[in-house]
Amino acid sequence: MRATVAVLSLLPGLQAVLSLKVGFSSYDDDFIDPNYVLSKSFNATTVYAQASIAAWADWLNAQGPWAVTTSKPFSAPSGDPHDYLSWAPYWWPDCSNAGNTTQLTDQQIWTTCPYHQQDGDFNPDVRTVNNTGAFDALSNAVLYNSLAWVLSGSPKYSANVVSYVKTWFLDPDTKMNPNLNYGQVQRGPGQQVGTHTGVLDLKGMAKLVNGILILRLGKSPDWTSDLDAQLIAWSRTYIQWLETSPIALDEAAATNNHGSYYFTQLASLKILVNDNDGAQATLKQYFSTLYQNQIAANGEQPLEAVRTRPYHYRSYNLAAMITNARLAQYTGYSAWNTTTSAGGTIHAALDFAMTIPPDDDGANELYSSIAAVASVYGDPQGKYVAFLTKAEYSYPENPWFFWNQPFSDSGWARTEGLPVSGGLVSSSVSSKGAAKPTASSSHGTTSTSPTENGGISVRGNVGILALSATIATMFVFFG
C-alpha cells in the first residue's frame, strides 16, 4: 500500500503516541534520491520514521548554527581563523623524554612531546578543537531540515538550511576557507600541516549536498539563485583543492575506507556544481580502481578486517560503498552489481558483515546498510527483516527506514496502530501483525555512551525534542 503521508503538522500528537524511542545518531554516510523525497508518495508505515526526521531536525536546530571560526579555541597554524583545523584522532603524546622539571601545560604537550599512532584508540583531547563535530552537525542539520521542509511544508525548515549554509560557507565573518590544509594535524615538534586523513573529516558533504539538492529541485523560495551561485563558487574552489592538493591526492590513493569517502565527497560536490558528467566519471574511477580490491569473493573486506575495530570499519566502508552506488545511480550509472577483482559485491559485503559479532562501537552502525541493500536487491527470504526484527524491533522508527524503501516493517507499524484522525494515514492500515514489542534494544530505559567527539549517543525511550540542546551529541566515526 502507498499513501501520501503528511506527518509533521500533526507531530506533537504523533509524538505522544510514539514517545519517539529512537535517539539521535549520525549515520556514517548516505544519499537519498531527491526525486523520491519530492514525490511525497510514501508507504504509510514510514510515518514513524518521518516523525523521527522532524524530531531530529528540531533537536539539531536548538544547537545551530555552526561555524568553523567558533568551534575551535584558537586558529590553525596559518593564524587564519577561517582555516579548518582538526587533530589526528589516533595519535598520542610520549612525554617521557621531554626534559621538563614541572608539569607540562596542554599547549606544551601538543608542541613539545613526540606523538605516535595507536590505531583505533581515540585520543579524547582531540575534541579540544571541534571543527569536525561542528561540520558533522551541520551536514545532518541540512539534510534533516530539508527533509522536514518537504514533509511538513513549513518554511522554517528551509530557512534553517539557508542560515546554516550561509554561516559555514559564505558569511565573511564565519566562512570556511575552501581547503583542508590543516585537517588532522599530527601534533608534536614541528608539525604544522595537515595530513591526508583529514579529508575524511568532511565526509558528511554527501548528506549536505543531498539536502541542498532537495531544496533546489523542490524550488524552495528560500534557496535563491544568488545563494545557489555563491555555494557553487565556493564548491568549485574546494573541488580544485581536492583534485590538485598533494594532501587530497594522497587521500584519493588510500585503498581503504579513506579512499572510498574521498570519492563520495568529490562526486557529491560535482553534482552540486551541476557537473553530472564529472560526478559520473569520478564514481566510475572509484568502482574501477579502489573498489576492485575492497571486497573478497566471500564478502570480507580485507583492508578493514585487519584494523583494530573491524566491525566498525567494515560497516564504515560499506556505508561509503553504498553511498557511492547511490550517487552513481543518480548520475545515470548503475554500479550496484559491479564485482571486484576477487568476485565480491556490495551485496556480499553486507551479508558477510552481518555474520560478525559487533564490537564496542555498537551493532546499530550496520542497520541502515542492511535496509539499503534490501531495498535494492530485495529480501525474498526475509533474512534482512528477520535480522533487524531480532536486533531492534522498532527499526521502522529510524529515519533511514523512510528512504530505504521498499522494505518490510515486519508488522511493527501495523501492530503499534497508526493514528488515523485528521487524515494522517489511511484507516486501511491494518492492526494485524507481530506481537507488541517488548523492552529491548531501543525500548529500554534511556542510556548514554561516550562518542569519539566527546558527546554522547542518546538511545532509549526518550522524547527527543525534550532533550537538552546543550548536549553536544555527534556520533562521529573515523577511518
GROMACS .gro file of C-alpha atoms in nm, residues 159-476:
model
  318
  159ALA     CA    1   1.509   2.893   0.632
  160ASN     CA    2   1.722   2.697   0.877
  161VAL     CA    3   1.915   2.537   0.592
  162VAL     CA    4   1.985   2.878   0.441
  163SER     CA    5   2.107   3.013   0.774
  164TYR     CA    6   2.340   2.717   0.829
  165VAL     CA    7   2.487   2.724   0.479
  166LYS     CA    8   2.549   3.097   0.491
  167THR     CA    9   2.717   3.075   0.830
  168TRP     CA   10   2.956   2.793   0.743
  169PHE     CA   11   3.037   2.870   0.379
  170LEU     CA   12   2.952   3.227   0.283
  171ASP     CA   13   2.930   3.493   0.556
  172PRO     CA   14   3.255   3.696   0.565
  173ASP     CA   15   3.291   3.673   0.944
  174THR     CA   16   3.241   3.297   0.975
  175LYS     CA   17   3.302   3.129   0.638
  176MET     CA   18   3.540   2.836   0.596
  177ASN     CA   19   3.829   2.871   0.354
  178PRO     CA   20   3.781   2.607   0.079
  179ASN     CA   21   4.067   2.377   0.177
  180LEU     CA   22   4.167   2.120   0.438
  181ASN     CA   23   4.531   2.220   0.470
  182TYR     CA   24   4.512   2.172   0.847
  183GLY     CA   25   4.290   1.867   0.874
  184GLN     CA   26   4.408   1.601   1.121
  185VAL     CA   27   4.739   1.764   1.207
  186GLN     CA   28   4.966   1.515   1.382
  187ARG     CA   29   5.082   1.713   1.682
  188GLY     CA   30   5.438   1.730   1.810
  189PRO     CA   31   5.755   1.930   1.745
  190GLY     CA   32   5.748   2.094   1.404
  191GLN     CA   33   5.408   1.958   1.299
  192GLN     CA   34   5.238   2.249   1.126
  193VAL     CA   35   5.046   2.096   0.835
  194GLY     CA   36   4.752   1.867   0.791
  195THR     CA   37   4.758   1.508   0.672
  196HIS     CA   38   4.563   1.331   0.402
  197THR     CA   39   4.343   1.157   0.658
  198GLY     CA   40   4.195   1.499   0.741
  199VAL     CA   41   4.000   1.491   0.415
  200LEU     CA   42   3.778   1.232   0.582
  201ASP     CA   43   3.658   1.497   0.828
  202LEU     CA   44   3.420   1.636   0.565
  203LYS     CA   45   3.271   1.301   0.464
  204GLY     CA   46   2.930   1.441   0.561
  205MET     CA   47   2.943   1.654   0.246
  206ALA     CA   48   2.727   1.395   0.069
  207LYS     CA   49   2.447   1.448   0.322
  208LEU     CA   50   2.482   1.825   0.299
  209VAL     CA   51   2.471   1.820  -0.081
  210ASN     CA   52   2.169   1.590  -0.059
  211GLY     CA   53   1.980   1.850   0.146
  212ILE     CA   54   2.071   2.131  -0.091
  213LEU     CA   55   1.953   1.930  -0.391
  214ILE     CA   56   1.617   1.873  -0.223
  215LEU     CA   57   1.567   2.248  -0.177
  216ARG     CA   58   1.699   2.330  -0.523
  217LEU     CA   59   1.489   2.074  -0.711
  218GLY     CA   60   1.192   2.142  -0.484
  219LYS     CA   61   1.215   2.511  -0.581
  220SER     CA   62   1.221   2.636  -0.225
  221PRO     CA   63   1.171   3.015  -0.225
  222ASP     CA   64   1.440   3.039   0.042
  223TRP     CA   65   1.702   2.874  -0.175
  224THR     CA   66   1.757   3.164  -0.415
  225SER     CA   67   1.958   3.161  -0.736
  226ASP     CA   68   2.207   3.402  -0.580
  227LEU     CA   69   2.264   3.174  -0.282
  228ASP     CA   70   2.295   2.877  -0.514
  229ALA     CA   71   2.556   3.056  -0.724
  230GLN     CA   72   2.760   3.154  -0.418
  231LEU     CA   73   2.772   2.799  -0.285
  232ILE     CA   74   2.860   2.666  -0.630
  233ALA     CA   75   3.151   2.912  -0.649
  234TRP     CA   76   3.280   2.800  -0.306
  235SER     CA   77   3.243   2.436  -0.403
  236ARG     CA   78   3.430   2.476  -0.731
  237THR     CA   79   3.728   2.621  -0.545
  238TYR     CA   80   3.718   2.337  -0.296
  239ILE     CA   81   3.686   2.080  -0.577
  240GLN     CA   82   4.002   2.225  -0.729
  241TRP     CA   83   4.178   2.174  -0.396
  242LEU     CA   84   4.051   1.815  -0.376
  243GLU     CA   85   4.182   1.741  -0.725
  244THR     CA   86   4.521   1.914  -0.703
  245SER     CA   87   4.644   1.936  -0.343
  246PRO     CA   88   4.908   1.673  -0.253
  247ILE     CA   89   4.724   1.620   0.076
  248ALA     CA   90   4.397   1.543  -0.104
  249LEU     CA   91   4.559   1.329  -0.372
  250ASP     CA   92   4.719   1.112  -0.105
  251GLU     CA   93   4.370   1.052   0.034
  252ALA     CA   94   4.241   0.969  -0.314
  253ALA     CA   95   4.505   0.696  -0.333
  254ALA     CA   96   4.416   0.546   0.007
  255THR     CA   97   4.299   0.192  -0.061
  256ASN     CA   98   4.061   0.150   0.235
  257ASN     CA   99   3.759   0.348   0.356
  258HIS     CA  100   3.955   0.675   0.333
  259GLY     CA  101   3.968   0.646  -0.045
  260SER     CA  102   3.602   0.542  -0.062
  261TYR     CA  103   3.492   0.854   0.125
  262TYR     CA  104   3.719   1.078  -0.083
  263PHE     CA  105   3.532   0.975  -0.397
  264THR     CA  106   3.197   1.012  -0.220
  265GLN     CA  107   3.280   1.369  -0.126
  266LEU     CA  108   3.420   1.467  -0.465
  267ALA     CA  109   3.133   1.313  -0.661
  268SER     CA  110   2.864   1.475  -0.448
  269LEU     CA  111   3.027   1.816  -0.486
  270LYS     CA  112   3.041   1.775  -0.863
  271ILE     CA  113   2.669   1.700  -0.858
  272LEU     CA  114   2.619   2.017  -0.655
  273VAL     CA  115   2.800   2.232  -0.914
  274ASN     CA  116   2.590   2.074  -1.192
  275ASP     CA  117   2.878   1.869  -1.336
  276ASN     CA  118   2.692   1.541  -1.377
  277ASP     CA  119   2.944   1.402  -1.625
  278GLY     CA  120   3.230   1.483  -1.388
  279ALA     CA  121   3.048   1.318  -1.099
  280GLN     CA  122   2.983   1.006  -1.303
  281ALA     CA  123   3.346   0.990  -1.416
  282THR     CA  124   3.458   1.024  -1.054
  283LEU     CA  125   3.240   0.731  -0.948
  284LYS     CA  126   3.346   0.517  -1.244
  285GLN     CA  127   3.705   0.581  -1.140
  286TYR     CA  128   3.629   0.461  -0.788
  287PHE     CA  129   3.449   0.143  -0.894
  288SER     CA  130   3.721   0.056  -1.148
  289THR     CA  131   4.016   0.118  -0.913
  290LEU     CA  132   3.997   0.123  -0.532
  291TYR     CA  133   3.674  -0.073  -0.511
  292GLN     CA  134   3.828  -0.359  -0.706
  293ASN     CA  135   4.044  -0.460  -0.409
  294GLN     CA  136   3.800  -0.385  -0.127
  295ILE     CA  137   3.575  -0.696  -0.122
  296ALA     CA  138   3.678  -1.062  -0.131
  297ALA     CA  139   3.469  -1.328  -0.301
  298ASN     CA  140   3.305  -1.424   0.029
  299GLY     CA  141   3.218  -1.061   0.108
  300GLU     CA  142   3.500  -0.996   0.355
  301GLN     CA  143   3.661  -0.653   0.338
  302PRO     CA  144   4.027  -0.744   0.398
  303LEU     CA  145   4.154  -0.387   0.426
  304GLU     CA  146   3.905  -0.316   0.704
  305ALA     CA  147   3.930  -0.657   0.874
  306VAL     CA  148   4.295  -0.600   0.969
  307ARG     CA  149   4.214  -0.284   1.164
  308THR     CA  150   4.173  -0.267   1.541
  309ARG     CA  151   3.793  -0.230   1.528
  310PRO     CA  152   3.694  -0.448   1.231
  311TYR     CA  153   3.317  -0.443   1.287
  312HIS     CA  154   3.318  -0.065   1.280
  313TYR     CA  155   3.549  -0.041   0.979
  314ARG     CA  156   3.352  -0.295   0.776
  315SER     CA  157   3.030  -0.104   0.849
  316TYR     CA  158   3.201   0.228   0.782
  317ASN     CA  159   3.337   0.137   0.440
  318LEU     CA  160   3.014  -0.043   0.348
  319ALA     CA  161   2.823   0.282   0.407
  320ALA     CA  162   3.064   0.463   0.174
  321MET     CA  163   3.031   0.197  -0.098
  322ILE     CA  164   2.652   0.211  -0.077
  323THR     CA  165   2.655   0.590  -0.094
  324ASN     CA  166   2.884   0.579  -0.397
  325ALA     CA  167   2.647   0.336  -0.567
  326ARG     CA  168   2.353   0.565  -0.489
  327LEU     CA  169   2.536   0.870  -0.620
  328ALA     CA  170   2.627   0.675  -0.933
  329GLN     CA  171   2.265   0.573  -0.987
  330TYR     CA  172   2.160   0.938  -0.951
  331THR     CA  173   2.403   1.034  -1.230
  332GLY     CA  174   2.265   0.760  -1.456
  333TYR     CA  175   2.533   0.496  -1.399
  334SER     CA  176   2.446   0.164  -1.233
  335ALA     CA  177   2.721   0.029  -1.006
  336TRP     CA  178   2.522  -0.193  -0.771
  337ASN     CA  179   2.627  -0.519  -0.934
  338THR     CA  180   2.986  -0.423  -1.006
  339THR     CA  181   3.214  -0.707  -0.897
  340THR     CA  182   3.561  -0.666  -0.752
  341SER     CA  183   3.868  -0.837  -0.896
  342ALA     CA  184   3.806  -1.119  -0.647
  343GLY     CA  185   3.439  -1.153  -0.740
  344GLY     CA  186   3.294  -0.967  -0.441
  345THR     CA  187   2.995  -0.731  -0.443
  346ILE     CA  188   2.831  -0.480  -0.213
  347HIS     CA  189   2.556  -0.736  -0.156
  348ALA     CA  190   2.812  -0.996  -0.046
  349ALA     CA  191   2.992  -0.744   0.175
  350LEU     CA  192   2.671  -0.674   0.367
  351ASP     CA  193   2.591  -1.043   0.405
  352PHE     CA  194   2.938  -1.114   0.542
  353ALA     CA  195   2.931  -0.819   0.782
  354MET     CA  196   2.605  -0.948   0.928
  355THR     CA  197   2.782  -1.266   1.040
  356ILE     CA  198   3.041  -1.082   1.250
  357PRO     CA  199   2.967  -1.006   1.619
  358PRO     CA  200   2.970  -0.630   1.685
  359ASP     CA  201   3.250  -0.464   1.876
  360ASP     CA  202   3.215  -0.191   2.136
  361ASP     CA  203   3.109   0.066   1.874
  362GLY     CA  204   2.759  -0.082   1.865
  363ALA     CA  205   2.572  -0.313   1.633
  364ASN     CA  206   2.340  -0.041   1.502
  365GLU     CA  207   2.610   0.105   1.277
  366LEU     CA  208   2.524  -0.167   1.026
  367TYR     CA  209   2.146  -0.141   1.037
  368SER     CA  210   2.089   0.132   0.778
  369SER     CA  211   2.312  -0.057   0.531
  370ILE     CA  212   2.103  -0.371   0.583
  371ALA     CA  213   1.789  -0.181   0.486
  372ALA     CA  214   1.968  -0.014   0.194
  373VAL     CA  215   2.082  -0.346   0.048
  374ALA     CA  216   1.736  -0.497   0.097
  375SER     CA  217   1.573  -0.201  -0.078
  376VAL     CA  218   1.796  -0.253  -0.382
  377TYR     CA  219   1.842  -0.629  -0.406
  378GLY     CA  220   1.521  -0.738  -0.236
  379ASP     CA  221   1.467  -0.965   0.060
  380PRO     CA  222   1.283  -1.269  -0.080
  381GLN     CA  223   1.375  -1.498   0.209
  382GLY     CA  224   1.311  -1.226   0.466
  383LYS     CA  225   1.657  -1.262   0.621
  384TYR     CA  226   1.721  -0.888   0.641
  385VAL     CA  227   1.394  -0.803   0.808
  386ALA     CA  228   1.440  -1.101   1.040
  387PHE     CA  229   1.784  -0.976   1.141
  388LEU     CA  230   1.658  -0.626   1.219
  389THR     CA  231   1.346  -0.754   1.393
  390LYS     CA  232   1.565  -0.951   1.631
  391ALA     CA  233   1.824  -0.678   1.674
  392GLU     CA  234   1.596  -0.375   1.710
  393TYR     CA  235   1.227  -0.447   1.674
  394SER     CA  236   1.129  -0.081   1.645
  395TYR     CA  237   1.357  -0.018   1.347
  396PRO     CA  238   1.073   0.148   1.145
  397GLU     CA  239   1.113   0.449   1.375
  398ASN     CA  240   1.462   0.518   1.241
  399PRO     CA  241   1.488   0.791   0.976
  400TRP     CA  242   1.669   0.553   0.741
  401PHE     CA  243   1.351   0.344   0.719
  402PHE     CA  244   1.187   0.638   0.542
  403TRP     CA  245   1.427   0.637   0.248
  404ASN     CA  246   1.532   0.271   0.235
  405GLN     CA  247   1.217   0.162   0.056
  406PRO     CA  248   1.072  -0.076  -0.038
  407PHE     CA  249   1.143  -0.262   0.285
  408SER     CA  250   0.919  -0.453   0.524
  409ASP     CA  251   0.819  -0.308   0.860
  410SER     CA  252   0.781  -0.665   0.994
  411GLY     CA  253   0.430  -0.580   1.107
  412TRP     CA  254   0.561  -0.344   1.373
  413ALA     CA  255   0.395  -0.027   1.249
  414ARG     CA  256   0.065  -0.203   1.188
  415THR     CA  257   0.079  -0.359   1.534
  416GLU     CA  258   0.154  -0.031   1.706
  417GLY     CA  259  -0.150   0.122   1.539
  418LEU     CA  260  -0.111   0.434   1.331
  419PRO     CA  261  -0.324   0.735   1.425
  420VAL     CA  262  -0.589   0.790   1.160
  421SER     CA  263  -0.761   1.108   1.279
  422GLY     CA  264  -0.712   1.421   1.074
  423GLY     CA  265  -0.629   1.225   0.762
  424LEU     CA  266  -0.279   1.139   0.881
  425VAL     CA  267  -0.284   0.797   0.721
  426SER     CA  268  -0.545   0.579   0.561
  427SER     CA  269  -0.763   0.384   0.800
  428SER     CA  270  -0.695   0.085   0.580
  429VAL     CA  271  -0.366   0.039   0.760
  430SER     CA  272  -0.411  -0.295   0.932
  431SER     CA  273  -0.375  -0.354   1.302
  432LYS     CA  274  -0.264  -0.706   1.227
  433GLY     CA  275   0.097  -0.804   1.266
  434ALA     CA  276   0.351  -0.944   1.503
  435ALA     CA  277   0.326  -0.921   1.878
  436LYS     CA  278   0.379  -0.595   2.061
  437PRO     CA  279   0.748  -0.513   2.106
  438THR     CA  280   0.889  -0.584   2.448
  439ALA     CA  281   1.158  -0.392   2.633
  440SER     CA  282   1.472  -0.450   2.433
  441SER     CA  283   1.719  -0.256   2.223
  442SER     CA  284   1.572   0.092   2.179
  443HIS     CA  285   1.273   0.021   2.402
  444GLY     CA  286   1.458   0.016   2.730
  445THR     CA  287   1.535   0.297   2.968
  446THR     CA  288   1.734   0.589   2.838
  447SER     CA  289   2.105   0.523   2.822
  448THR     CA  290   2.403   0.719   2.703
  449SER     CA  291   2.751   0.630   2.592
  450PRO     CA  292   3.053   0.844   2.509
  451THR     CA  293   3.139   0.905   2.147
  452GLU     CA  294   3.462   0.993   1.977
  453ASN     CA  295   3.395   1.365   1.971
  454GLY     CA  296   3.325   1.393   2.340
  455GLY     CA  297   2.948   1.397   2.310
  456ILE     CA  298   2.704   1.115   2.376
  457SER     CA  299   2.488   0.896   2.162
  458VAL     CA  300   2.138   0.903   2.305
  459ARG     CA  301   1.943   0.580   2.286
  460GLY     CA  302   1.633   0.458   2.462
  461ASN     CA  303   1.273   0.552   2.529
  462VAL     CA  304   1.309   0.928   2.511
  463GLY     CA  305   1.120   1.226   2.378
  464ILE     CA  306   1.388   1.374   2.155
  465LEU     CA  307   1.253   1.726   2.141
  466ALA     CA  308   1.271   1.750   2.517
  467LEU     CA  309   1.642   1.672   2.522
  468SER     CA  310   1.869   1.950   2.641
  469ALA     CA  311   2.011   2.142   2.350
  470THR     CA  312   2.332   2.186   2.543
  471ILE     CA  313   2.428   1.821   2.498
  472ALA     CA  314   2.686   1.809   2.219
  473THR     CA  315   2.568   1.487   2.063
  474MET     CA  316   2.755   1.387   1.749
  475PHE     CA  317   2.817   1.024   1.668
  476VAL     CA  318   3.131   1.085   1.462
   0.00000   0.00000   0.00000
